GROMACS .gro file of C-alpha atoms in nm:
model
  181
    1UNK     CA    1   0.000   0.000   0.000
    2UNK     CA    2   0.172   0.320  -0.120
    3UNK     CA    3   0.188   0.643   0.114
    4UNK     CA    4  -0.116   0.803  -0.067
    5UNK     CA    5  -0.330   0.499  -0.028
    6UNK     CA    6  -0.305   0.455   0.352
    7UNK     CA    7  -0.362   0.871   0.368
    8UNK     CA    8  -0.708   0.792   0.183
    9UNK     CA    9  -0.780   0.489   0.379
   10UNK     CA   10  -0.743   0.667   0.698
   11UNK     CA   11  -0.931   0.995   0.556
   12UNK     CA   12  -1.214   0.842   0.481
   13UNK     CA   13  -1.232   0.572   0.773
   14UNK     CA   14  -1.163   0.876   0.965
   15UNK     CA   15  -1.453   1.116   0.806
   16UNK     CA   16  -1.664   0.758   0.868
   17UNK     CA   17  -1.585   0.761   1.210
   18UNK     CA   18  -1.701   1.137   1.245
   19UNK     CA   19  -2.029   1.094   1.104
   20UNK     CA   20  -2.100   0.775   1.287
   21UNK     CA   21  -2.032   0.979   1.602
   22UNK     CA   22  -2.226   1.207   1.524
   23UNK     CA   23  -2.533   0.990   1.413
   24UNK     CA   24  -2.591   1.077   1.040
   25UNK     CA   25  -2.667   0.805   0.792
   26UNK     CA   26  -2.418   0.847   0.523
   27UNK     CA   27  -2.253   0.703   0.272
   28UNK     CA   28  -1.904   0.828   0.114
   29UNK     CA   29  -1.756   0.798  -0.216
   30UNK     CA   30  -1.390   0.841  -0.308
   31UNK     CA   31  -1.332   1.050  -0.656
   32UNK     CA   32  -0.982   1.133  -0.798
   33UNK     CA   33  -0.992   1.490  -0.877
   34UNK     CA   34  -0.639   1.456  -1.065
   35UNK     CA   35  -0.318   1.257  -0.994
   36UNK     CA   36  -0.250   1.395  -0.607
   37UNK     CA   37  -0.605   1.495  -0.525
   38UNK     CA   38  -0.887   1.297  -0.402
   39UNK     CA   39  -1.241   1.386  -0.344
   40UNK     CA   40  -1.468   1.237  -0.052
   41UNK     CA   41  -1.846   1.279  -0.154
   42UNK     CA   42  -2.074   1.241   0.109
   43UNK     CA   43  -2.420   1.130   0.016
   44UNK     CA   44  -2.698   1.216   0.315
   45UNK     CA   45  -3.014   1.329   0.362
   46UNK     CA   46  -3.096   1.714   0.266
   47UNK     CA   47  -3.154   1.782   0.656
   48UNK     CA   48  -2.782   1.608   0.778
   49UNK     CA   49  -2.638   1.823   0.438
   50UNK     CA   50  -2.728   2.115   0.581
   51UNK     CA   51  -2.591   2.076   0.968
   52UNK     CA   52  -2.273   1.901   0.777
   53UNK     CA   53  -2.214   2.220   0.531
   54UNK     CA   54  -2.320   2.527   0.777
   55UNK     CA   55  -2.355   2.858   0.696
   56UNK     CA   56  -2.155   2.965   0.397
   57UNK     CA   57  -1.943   2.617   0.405
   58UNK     CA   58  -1.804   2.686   0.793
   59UNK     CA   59  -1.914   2.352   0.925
   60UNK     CA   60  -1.796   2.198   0.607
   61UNK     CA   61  -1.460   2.315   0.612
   62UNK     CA   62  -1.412   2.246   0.977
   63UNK     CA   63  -1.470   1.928   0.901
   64UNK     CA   64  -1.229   1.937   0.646
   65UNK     CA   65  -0.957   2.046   0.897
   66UNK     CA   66  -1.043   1.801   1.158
   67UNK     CA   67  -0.995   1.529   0.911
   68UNK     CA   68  -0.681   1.671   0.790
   69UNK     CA   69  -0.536   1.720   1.158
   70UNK     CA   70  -0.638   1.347   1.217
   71UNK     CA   71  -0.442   1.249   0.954
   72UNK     CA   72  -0.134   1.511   0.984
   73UNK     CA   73  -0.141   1.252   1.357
   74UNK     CA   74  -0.073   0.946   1.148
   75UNK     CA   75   0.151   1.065   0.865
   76UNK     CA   76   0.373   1.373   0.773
   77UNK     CA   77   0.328   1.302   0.396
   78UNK     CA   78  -0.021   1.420   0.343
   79UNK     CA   79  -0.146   1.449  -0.017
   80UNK     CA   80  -0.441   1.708  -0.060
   81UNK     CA   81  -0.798   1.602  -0.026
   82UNK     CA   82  -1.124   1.737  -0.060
   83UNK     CA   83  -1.473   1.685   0.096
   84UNK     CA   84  -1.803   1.769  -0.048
   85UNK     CA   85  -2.166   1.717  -0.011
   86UNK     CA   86  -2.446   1.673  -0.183
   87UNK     CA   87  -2.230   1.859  -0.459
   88UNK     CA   88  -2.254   2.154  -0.237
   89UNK     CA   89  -1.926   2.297  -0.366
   90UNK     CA   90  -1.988   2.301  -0.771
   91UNK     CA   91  -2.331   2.488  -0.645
   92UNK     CA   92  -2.074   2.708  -0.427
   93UNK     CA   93  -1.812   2.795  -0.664
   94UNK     CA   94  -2.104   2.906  -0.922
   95UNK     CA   95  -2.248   3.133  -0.698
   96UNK     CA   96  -1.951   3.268  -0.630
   97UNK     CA   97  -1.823   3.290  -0.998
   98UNK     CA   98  -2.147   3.494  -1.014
   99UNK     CA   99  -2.075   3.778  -0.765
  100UNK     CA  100  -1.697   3.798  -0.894
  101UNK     CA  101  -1.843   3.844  -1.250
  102UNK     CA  102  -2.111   4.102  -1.069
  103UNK     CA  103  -1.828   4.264  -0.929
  104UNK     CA  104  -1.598   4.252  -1.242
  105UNK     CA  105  -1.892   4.422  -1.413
  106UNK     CA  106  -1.944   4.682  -1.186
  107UNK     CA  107  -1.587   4.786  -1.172
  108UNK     CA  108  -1.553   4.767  -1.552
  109UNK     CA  109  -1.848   4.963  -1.646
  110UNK     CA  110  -1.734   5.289  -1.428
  111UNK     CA  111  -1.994   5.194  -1.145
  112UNK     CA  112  -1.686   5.179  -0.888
  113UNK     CA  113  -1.331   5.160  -0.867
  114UNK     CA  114  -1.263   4.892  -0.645
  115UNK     CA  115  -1.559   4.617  -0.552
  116UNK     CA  116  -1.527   4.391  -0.193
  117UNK     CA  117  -1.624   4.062  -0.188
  118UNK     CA  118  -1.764   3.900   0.131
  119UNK     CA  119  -1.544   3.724   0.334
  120UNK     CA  120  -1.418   3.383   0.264
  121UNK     CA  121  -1.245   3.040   0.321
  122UNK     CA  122  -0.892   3.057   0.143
  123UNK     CA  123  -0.997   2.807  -0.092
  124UNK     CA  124  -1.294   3.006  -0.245
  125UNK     CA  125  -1.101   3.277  -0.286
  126UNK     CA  126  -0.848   3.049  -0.469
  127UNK     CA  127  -1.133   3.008  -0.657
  128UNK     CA  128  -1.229   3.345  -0.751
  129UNK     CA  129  -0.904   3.494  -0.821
  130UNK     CA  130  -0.859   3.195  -1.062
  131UNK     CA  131  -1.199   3.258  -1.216
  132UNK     CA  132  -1.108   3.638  -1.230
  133UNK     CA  133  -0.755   3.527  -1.418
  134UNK     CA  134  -0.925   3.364  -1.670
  135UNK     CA  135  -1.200   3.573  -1.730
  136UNK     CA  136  -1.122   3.933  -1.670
  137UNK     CA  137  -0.776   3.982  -1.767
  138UNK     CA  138  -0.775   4.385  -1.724
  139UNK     CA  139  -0.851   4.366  -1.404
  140UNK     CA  140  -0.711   4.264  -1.092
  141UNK     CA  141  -0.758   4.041  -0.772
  142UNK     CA  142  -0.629   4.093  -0.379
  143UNK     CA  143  -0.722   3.948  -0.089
  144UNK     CA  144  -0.709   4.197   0.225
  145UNK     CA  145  -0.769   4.233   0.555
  146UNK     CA  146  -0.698   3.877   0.823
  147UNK     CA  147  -0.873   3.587   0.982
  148UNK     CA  148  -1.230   3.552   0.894
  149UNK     CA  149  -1.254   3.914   0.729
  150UNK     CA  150  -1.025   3.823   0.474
  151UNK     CA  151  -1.188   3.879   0.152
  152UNK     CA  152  -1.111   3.971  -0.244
  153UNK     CA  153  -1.096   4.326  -0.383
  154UNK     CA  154  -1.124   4.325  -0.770
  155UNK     CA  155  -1.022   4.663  -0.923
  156UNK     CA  156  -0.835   4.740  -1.278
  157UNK     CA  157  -0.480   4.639  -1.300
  158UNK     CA  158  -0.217   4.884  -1.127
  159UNK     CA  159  -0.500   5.108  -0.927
  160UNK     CA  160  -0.318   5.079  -0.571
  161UNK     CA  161  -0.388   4.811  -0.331
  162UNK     CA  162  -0.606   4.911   0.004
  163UNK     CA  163  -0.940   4.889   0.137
  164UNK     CA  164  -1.246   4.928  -0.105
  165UNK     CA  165  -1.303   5.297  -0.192
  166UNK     CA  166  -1.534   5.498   0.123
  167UNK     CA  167  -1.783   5.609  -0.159
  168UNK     CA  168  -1.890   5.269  -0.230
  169UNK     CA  169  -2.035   5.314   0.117
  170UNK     CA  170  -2.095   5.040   0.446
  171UNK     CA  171  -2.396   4.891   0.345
  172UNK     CA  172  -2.270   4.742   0.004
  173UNK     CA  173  -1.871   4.674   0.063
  174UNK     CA  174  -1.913   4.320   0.105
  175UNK     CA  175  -2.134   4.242  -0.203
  176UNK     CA  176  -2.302   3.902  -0.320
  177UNK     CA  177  -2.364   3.805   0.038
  178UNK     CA  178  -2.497   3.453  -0.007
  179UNK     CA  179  -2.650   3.247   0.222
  180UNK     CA  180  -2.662   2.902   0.071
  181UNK     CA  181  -2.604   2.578   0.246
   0.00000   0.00000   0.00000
């Protein structure tokens, strides 16, 4: 059994383990997502999907990290894995491709000079500053700010970095607010 192998083993028997605990009927499915990542779909009813997830994906990626730390215990080589449910982050990265692309608009269009994102996980804003990459390419991505707060600023290329411009006013900095789970 290779390195990678017993990390998946023990991910999912671990992420097993977690659910039996904490009594939701499940049933998880292993998915390569290319040659170093693997993806652990859990399958549950709508109700346990939404106490798994949380709001905006918190629950979700804690789980994630608990996971990981369990197997970080067993094993120092630790290839990168995933877990998802009920598809919950396709449906999550396309809601958030929409309020980059509402906030690429704006910016482009002259509405505002700089548009704020609402705060999120490091790997959704991997997401959107790929998304922005490949789809805006006069414009430009930063994350700012620390901890939960962080959060993406798009604005055109070479405008100066900082905090979204004061005119945009409090109520709409962090736009696209979502509450999906």
């Amino acid at each position: 059994m290779s390195p990678l192998d017993f990390l998946q083993e023990n991910a999912r028997s671990y992420l097993e383990k977690i659910l039996a605990i904490l009594d939701i009927e499940a049933s998880v499915n292993q998915e390569e997502i290319d040659e170093t990542t693997v993806c652990y779909r859990i399958e549950c009813k709508p109700d346990d999907a939404r106490v798994l997830i949380g709001r905006n994906g918190q629950t979700l990626e804690a789980l994630q990290f608990i996971v990981r730390q369990m197997c970080k215990s067993q094993q120092t080589d630790q290839g990168p894995f995933v877990i998802d449910i009920l598809d919950y982050r396709s449906r999550r990265k396309r809601t958030l491709e929409e309020q980059a692309k509402k906030g690429a608009v704006a910016v482009l269009n002259g509405d505002t000079e700089k548009f704020a994102l609402q705060p999120m996980s490091p790997y959704e804003r991997r997401l959107v500053h790929q998304y922005l990459q490949e789809n805006f390419a006069d414009l430009a991505s930063e994350s700012e700010a620390e901890g939960a707060d962080r959060h993406i600023v798009i604005s055109f290329k070479g405008m100066p970095s900082g905090a979204a411009s004061e005119e945009d006013g409090e109520d709409d900095y962090f736009e696209g607010s979502s509450e999906e789970a």
